[in-house]
């Protein structure tokens, strides 16, 4: 190891780094941070934190994200803390030095906090870091609507041949009740859902639906006028809204539990 890297590693492992980050070592939660991240400080990108803190923009991002982490674990008794595994801690701390989007940084911080206690460490899977890495800010925001449920309704709008109902033309394949008004790119909704499916968080089912008319009625009422906007022969085809469902996988439910809720919320739910 070069002399420079050796010096940086020593600085990164010292209490002085925590003082630089938090201002006061006696501040509630700082000792917990030191214990939980003890196996991480000095590894990977954390070795460069002293240099990172010299960059104003990076300084703000790192301090803000680590402050959110301190807030989450400050009330955890030290005997309930465990060292964060490097395979989780190293890639997350790297992201915390430059991720500024609130939704994405919350996912990283929540996961890091869960990996910091004996009670919740089992829910913090290393693969979840890569899942977050592959999410856009819009997708992180959209995921909030997948909490506290195992399935969401959607309908497929299509024109079905009257003489052969096994033949149809798809007008719109994925019409949901998901709110998109806060998304930066609402037209990308289908792409976002496809990404969720590719990451193993959901399954877009075409073979089954939720047995609950109340879930589908608003979607169908809102989208029935679609058929008035297209030209088709009413003698040969008729409109149909086929009910389907988006299924949150067991893996997706674990991810949501670990990354979307705070440490305090998860502990309260389990007690």
CSV table of C-alpha atoms in Angstrom, one decimal:
chain,number,residue,atom,x,y,z
A,1,UNK,CA,0.0,0.0,0.0
A,2,UNK,CA,1.4,3.4,-0.9
A,3,UNK,CA,2.3,5.9,1.9
A,4,UNK,CA,-0.6,8.2,0.9
A,5,UNK,CA,-3.2,5.3,1.1
A,6,UNK,CA,-1.8,4.2,4.4
A,7,UNK,CA,-2.1,7.6,5.9
A,8,UNK,CA,-5.7,8.0,4.5
A,9,UNK,CA,-6.7,4.6,5.9
A,10,UNK,CA,-5.4,5.6,9.3
A,11,UNK,CA,-7.3,8.8,9.2
A,12,UNK,CA,-10.5,7.1,8.1
A,13,UNK,CA,-10.3,4.7,11.0
A,14,UNK,CA,-9.7,7.3,13.6
A,15,UNK,CA,-12.3,9.0,15.8
A,16,UNK,CA,-11.2,12.2,14.1
A,17,UNK,CA,-13.1,11.3,11.0
A,18,UNK,CA,-16.3,10.9,13.0
A,19,UNK,CA,-15.7,14.3,14.6
A,20,UNK,CA,-15.2,15.8,11.2
A,21,UNK,CA,-18.4,14.3,10.0
A,22,UNK,CA,-20.6,15.0,13.0
A,23,UNK,CA,-18.8,17.9,14.8
A,24,UNK,CA,-19.2,16.4,18.3
A,25,UNK,CA,-18.2,12.8,19.3
A,26,UNK,CA,-20.7,13.1,22.3
A,27,UNK,CA,-23.6,13.7,19.9
A,28,UNK,CA,-26.3,11.0,20.4
A,29,UNK,CA,-25.7,8.2,17.9
A,30,UNK,CA,-22.1,9.0,16.9
A,31,UNK,CA,-20.7,6.2,19.0
A,32,UNK,CA,-23.3,3.8,17.5
A,33,UNK,CA,-22.1,4.9,14.0
A,34,UNK,CA,-18.5,4.2,15.0
A,35,UNK,CA,-19.4,0.7,16.2
A,36,UNK,CA,-21.7,-0.3,13.4
A,37,UNK,CA,-19.3,0.9,10.7
A,38,UNK,CA,-16.2,-0.2,12.4
A,39,UNK,CA,-15.6,-3.0,9.9
A,40,UNK,CA,-16.2,-0.6,7.0
A,41,UNK,CA,-14.2,2.5,7.8
A,42,UNK,CA,-10.9,2.4,6.0
A,43,UNK,CA,-12.2,0.0,3.3
A,44,UNK,CA,-13.3,0.9,-0.2
A,45,UNK,CA,-14.3,4.5,-0.8
A,46,UNK,CA,-14.3,5.4,2.9
A,47,UNK,CA,-10.5,5.6,2.7
A,48,UNK,CA,-11.0,8.7,0.5
A,49,UNK,CA,-13.6,10.4,2.8
A,50,UNK,CA,-11.0,12.8,4.2
A,51,UNK,CA,-10.4,14.0,0.6
A,52,UNK,CA,-14.2,13.9,-0.2
A,53,UNK,CA,-14.8,16.2,2.7
A,54,UNK,CA,-12.6,18.8,1.0
A,55,UNK,CA,-15.0,19.0,-1.9
A,56,UNK,CA,-18.0,21.3,-0.9
A,57,UNK,CA,-20.7,19.4,-2.9
A,58,UNK,CA,-19.5,16.0,-1.8
A,59,UNK,CA,-19.0,17.2,1.7
A,60,UNK,CA,-22.7,18.2,1.9
A,61,UNK,CA,-23.9,15.0,0.4
A,62,UNK,CA,-21.8,12.7,2.6
A,63,UNK,CA,-22.6,14.6,5.8
A,64,UNK,CA,-26.3,14.8,5.1
A,65,UNK,CA,-26.6,11.1,4.3
A,66,UNK,CA,-24.6,10.0,7.3
A,67,UNK,CA,-26.6,12.4,9.5
A,68,UNK,CA,-29.8,10.5,8.4
A,69,UNK,CA,-28.0,7.3,9.3
A,70,UNK,CA,-27.1,8.6,12.8
A,71,UNK,CA,-30.7,9.7,13.4
A,72,UNK,CA,-31.9,6.2,12.6
A,73,UNK,CA,-29.5,4.3,15.0
A,74,UNK,CA,-29.0,6.9,17.8
A,75,UNK,CA,-31.5,5.3,20.1
A,76,UNK,CA,-30.3,1.7,19.5
A,77,UNK,CA,-28.5,0.4,22.6
A,78,UNK,CA,-24.9,-0.4,21.8
A,79,UNK,CA,-25.3,-4.1,22.8
A,80,UNK,CA,-27.9,-4.5,20.1
A,81,UNK,CA,-25.6,-3.1,17.4
A,82,UNK,CA,-23.6,-5.3,15.1
A,83,UNK,CA,-20.9,-4.4,12.7
A,84,UNK,CA,-22.2,-3.9,9.2
A,85,UNK,CA,-20.9,-6.6,6.8
A,86,UNK,CA,-18.4,-5.1,4.3
A,87,UNK,CA,-20.3,-6.5,1.4
A,88,UNK,CA,-23.2,-4.3,2.4
A,89,UNK,CA,-21.4,-1.4,4.1
A,90,UNK,CA,-18.7,-0.7,1.6
A,91,UNK,CA,-20.8,-0.2,-1.5
A,92,UNK,CA,-23.4,1.8,0.4
A,93,UNK,CA,-20.9,4.1,2.0
A,94,UNK,CA,-19.5,4.7,-1.5
A,95,UNK,CA,-22.9,5.8,-2.7
A,96,UNK,CA,-23.5,8.0,0.3
A,97,UNK,CA,-20.6,10.2,-0.7
A,98,UNK,CA,-22.3,11.5,-3.8
A,99,UNK,CA,-26.0,10.4,-4.0
A,100,UNK,CA,-28.1,13.5,-3.5
A,101,UNK,CA,-31.6,12.3,-4.5
A,102,UNK,CA,-33.7,12.1,-1.4
A,103,UNK,CA,-35.6,8.9,-2.4
A,104,UNK,CA,-32.5,7.0,-3.4
A,105,UNK,CA,-30.4,8.0,-0.5
A,106,UNK,CA,-33.3,7.0,1.9
A,107,UNK,CA,-33.2,3.5,0.4
A,108,UNK,CA,-29.5,3.2,1.0
A,109,UNK,CA,-29.6,4.6,4.5
A,110,UNK,CA,-32.6,2.4,5.5
A,111,UNK,CA,-30.7,-0.7,4.3
A,112,UNK,CA,-27.5,0.4,6.1
A,113,UNK,CA,-29.5,0.9,9.3
A,114,UNK,CA,-31.1,-2.5,9.1
A,115,UNK,CA,-27.7,-4.1,8.6
A,116,UNK,CA,-26.6,-2.4,11.8
A,117,UNK,CA,-28.6,-4.2,14.4
A,118,UNK,CA,-28.9,-7.9,15.5
A,119,UNK,CA,-32.7,-7.7,15.3
A,120,UNK,CA,-32.9,-6.5,11.7
A,121,UNK,CA,-29.6,-7.7,10.1
A,122,UNK,CA,-31.3,-10.8,8.6
A,123,UNK,CA,-33.5,-8.6,6.4
A,124,UNK,CA,-30.5,-6.7,4.9
A,125,UNK,CA,-29.5,-8.8,1.9
A,126,UNK,CA,-26.3,-7.8,0.0
A,127,UNK,CA,-28.1,-8.1,-3.3
A,128,UNK,CA,-30.4,-5.2,-2.3
A,129,UNK,CA,-27.6,-2.8,-2.8
A,130,UNK,CA,-27.5,-3.7,-6.5
A,131,UNK,CA,-31.2,-3.4,-6.7
A,132,UNK,CA,-31.0,0.2,-5.5
A,133,UNK,CA,-28.1,0.9,-7.9
A,134,UNK,CA,-30.5,0.0,-10.7
A,135,UNK,CA,-33.3,2.2,-9.7
A,136,UNK,CA,-34.0,5.8,-11.0
A,137,UNK,CA,-35.3,8.5,-8.7
A,138,UNK,CA,-38.8,8.0,-10.2
A,139,UNK,CA,-38.7,4.3,-9.6
A,140,UNK,CA,-37.7,4.8,-5.9
A,141,UNK,CA,-40.6,7.2,-5.5
A,142,UNK,CA,-43.0,4.8,-7.4
A,143,UNK,CA,-42.0,1.9,-5.1
A,144,UNK,CA,-43.7,3.6,-2.2
A,145,UNK,CA,-47.1,2.6,-3.7
A,146,UNK,CA,-46.1,-1.1,-3.4
A,147,UNK,CA,-45.9,-1.0,0.4
A,148,UNK,CA,-48.3,-2.9,2.6
A,149,UNK,CA,-49.8,-5.0,-0.3
A,150,UNK,CA,-49.0,-8.2,-2.1
A,151,UNK,CA,-50.7,-7.3,-5.4
A,152,UNK,CA,-52.0,-4.3,-7.4
A,153,UNK,CA,-54.7,-4.3,-10.1
A,154,UNK,CA,-54.3,-3.4,-13.7
A,155,UNK,CA,-56.3,-3.9,-16.9
A,156,UNK,CA,-55.5,-4.6,-20.5
A,157,UNK,CA,-57.6,-2.7,-23.0
A,158,UNK,CA,-58.3,-4.7,-26.2
A,159,UNK,CA,-60.6,-5.1,-29.1
A,160,UNK,CA,-61.9,-8.7,-29.3
A,161,UNK,CA,-63.2,-10.4,-32.4
A,162,UNK,CA,-66.9,-11.2,-31.9
A,163,UNK,CA,-66.7,-14.5,-33.9
A,164,UNK,CA,-63.5,-15.6,-32.2
A,165,UNK,CA,-62.7,-14.3,-28.8
A,166,UNK,CA,-59.2,-15.9,-28.9
A,167,UNK,CA,-58.2,-13.1,-31.3
A,168,UNK,CA,-57.9,-9.5,-30.3
A,169,UNK,CA,-56.0,-6.3,-30.8
A,170,UNK,CA,-54.3,-4.7,-27.8
A,171,UNK,CA,-55.1,-1.1,-27.4
A,172,UNK,CA,-53.2,-0.6,-24.1
A,173,UNK,CA,-51.5,-3.4,-22.3
A,174,UNK,CA,-51.0,-2.0,-18.8
A,175,UNK,CA,-53.5,0.4,-17.3
A,176,UNK,CA,-53.1,0.9,-13.6
A,177,UNK,CA,-54.2,3.0,-10.7
A,178,UNK,CA,-50.7,4.0,-9.8
A,179,UNK,CA,-50.2,7.7,-9.2
A,180,UNK,CA,-47.7,9.3,-11.5
A,181,UNK,CA,-48.3,13.0,-10.8
A,182,UNK,CA,-45.1,13.3,-8.8
A,183,UNK,CA,-42.9,11.4,-11.3
A,184,UNK,CA,-40.4,13.4,-13.4
A,185,UNK,CA,-41.2,11.2,-16.4
A,186,UNK,CA,-44.7,9.8,-16.0
A,187,UNK,CA,-44.8,8.4,-19.5
A,188,UNK,CA,-42.1,6.0,-18.5
A,189,UNK,CA,-44.4,4.1,-16.2
A,190,UNK,CA,-44.4,0.9,-18.2
A,191,UNK,CA,-40.6,1.0,-18.5
A,192,UNK,CA,-40.4,1.4,-14.7
A,193,UNK,CA,-42.6,-1.6,-14.1
A,194,UNK,CA,-40.7,-3.7,-16.6
A,195,UNK,CA,-37.5,-2.8,-14.7
A,196,UNK,CA,-39.1,-3.8,-11.4
A,197,UNK,CA,-40.0,-7.2,-13.0
A,198,UNK,CA,-36.5,-7.6,-14.4
A,199,UNK,CA,-35.0,-7.0,-11.0
A,200,UNK,CA,-37.3,-9.7,-9.5
A,201,UNK,CA,-39.4,-7.3,-7.4
A,202,UNK,CA,-42.7,-8.0,-9.2
A,203,UNK,CA,-44.4,-10.3,-11.7
A,204,UNK,CA,-46.8,-8.8,-14.2
A,205,UNK,CA,-49.4,-11.5,-14.4
A,206,UNK,CA,-51.7,-12.0,-17.3
A,207,UNK,CA,-53.2,-15.3,-16.2
A,208,UNK,CA,-54.8,-14.2,-12.9
A,209,UNK,CA,-56.6,-11.2,-11.3
A,210,UNK,CA,-57.6,-10.0,-7.8
A,211,UNK,CA,-61.1,-11.0,-6.7
A,212,UNK,CA,-62.2,-7.5,-5.7
A,213,UNK,CA,-64.4,-5.4,-8.0
A,214,UNK,CA,-63.8,-2.3,-6.0
A,215,UNK,CA,-60.1,-2.3,-7.0
A,216,UNK,CA,-60.8,-2.5,-10.8
A,217,UNK,CA,-63.9,-0.3,-11.1
A,218,UNK,CA,-62.0,3.1,-11.0
A,219,UNK,CA,-59.5,1.9,-13.5
A,220,UNK,CA,-62.1,0.6,-15.9
A,221,UNK,CA,-64.3,3.7,-15.6
A,222,UNK,CA,-61.4,6.0,-16.2
A,223,UNK,CA,-60.1,4.1,-19.3
A,224,UNK,CA,-63.3,3.0,-21.0
A,225,UNK,CA,-63.3,6.3,-23.1
A,226,UNK,CA,-60.1,5.0,-24.8
A,227,UNK,CA,-62.2,3.1,-27.2
A,228,UNK,CA,-64.0,6.2,-28.3
A,229,UNK,CA,-60.6,7.6,-29.5
A,230,UNK,CA,-59.9,4.8,-32.0
A,231,UNK,CA,-61.6,3.6,-35.1
A,232,UNK,CA,-62.8,0.0,-35.3
A,233,UNK,CA,-65.7,-1.9,-36.8
A,234,UNK,CA,-68.3,-2.5,-34.1
A,235,UNK,CA,-69.8,-5.2,-36.3
A,236,UNK,CA,-66.6,-7.3,-36.0
A,237,UNK,CA,-65.0,-6.2,-32.8
A,238,UNK,CA,-66.1,-5.2,-29.3
A,239,UNK,CA,-64.1,-3.4,-26.5
A,240,UNK,CA,-62.9,-5.4,-23.5
A,241,UNK,CA,-61.0,-4.4,-20.4
A,242,UNK,CA,-59.3,-7.6,-19.2
A,243,UNK,CA,-58.5,-7.7,-15.5
A,244,UNK,CA,-54.9,-8.6,-14.5
A,245,UNK,CA,-52.7,-8.1,-11.5
A,246,UNK,CA,-49.2,-7.0,-10.6
A,247,UNK,CA,-47.8,-9.4,-8.0
A,248,UNK,CA,-45.2,-8.4,-5.6
A,249,UNK,CA,-42.8,-11.3,-5.3
A,250,UNK,CA,-41.5,-12.6,-2.0
A,251,UNK,CA,-38.1,-11.2,-2.9
A,252,UNK,CA,-39.8,-7.9,-3.6
A,253,UNK,CA,-41.6,-7.9,-0.3
A,254,UNK,CA,-38.3,-8.5,1.5
A,255,UNK,CA,-36.7,-5.6,-0.4
A,256,UNK,CA,-39.5,-3.3,0.4
A,257,UNK,CA,-39.3,-4.3,4.1
A,258,UNK,CA,-35.6,-3.7,4.3
A,259,UNK,CA,-35.3,-0.5,2.2
A,260,UNK,CA,-38.5,1.4,2.3
A,261,UNK,CA,-39.2,1.5,6.0
A,262,UNK,CA,-36.9,3.1,8.6
A,263,UNK,CA,-35.2,1.1,11.3
A,264,UNK,CA,-37.6,2.4,13.9
A,265,UNK,CA,-40.7,1.6,11.9
A,266,UNK,CA,-39.6,-2.0,11.2
A,267,UNK,CA,-38.8,-2.6,14.9
A,268,UNK,CA,-42.2,-1.2,15.9
A,269,UNK,CA,-44.0,-3.4,13.4
A,270,UNK,CA,-42.2,-6.5,14.6
A,271,UNK,CA,-42.8,-5.9,18.4
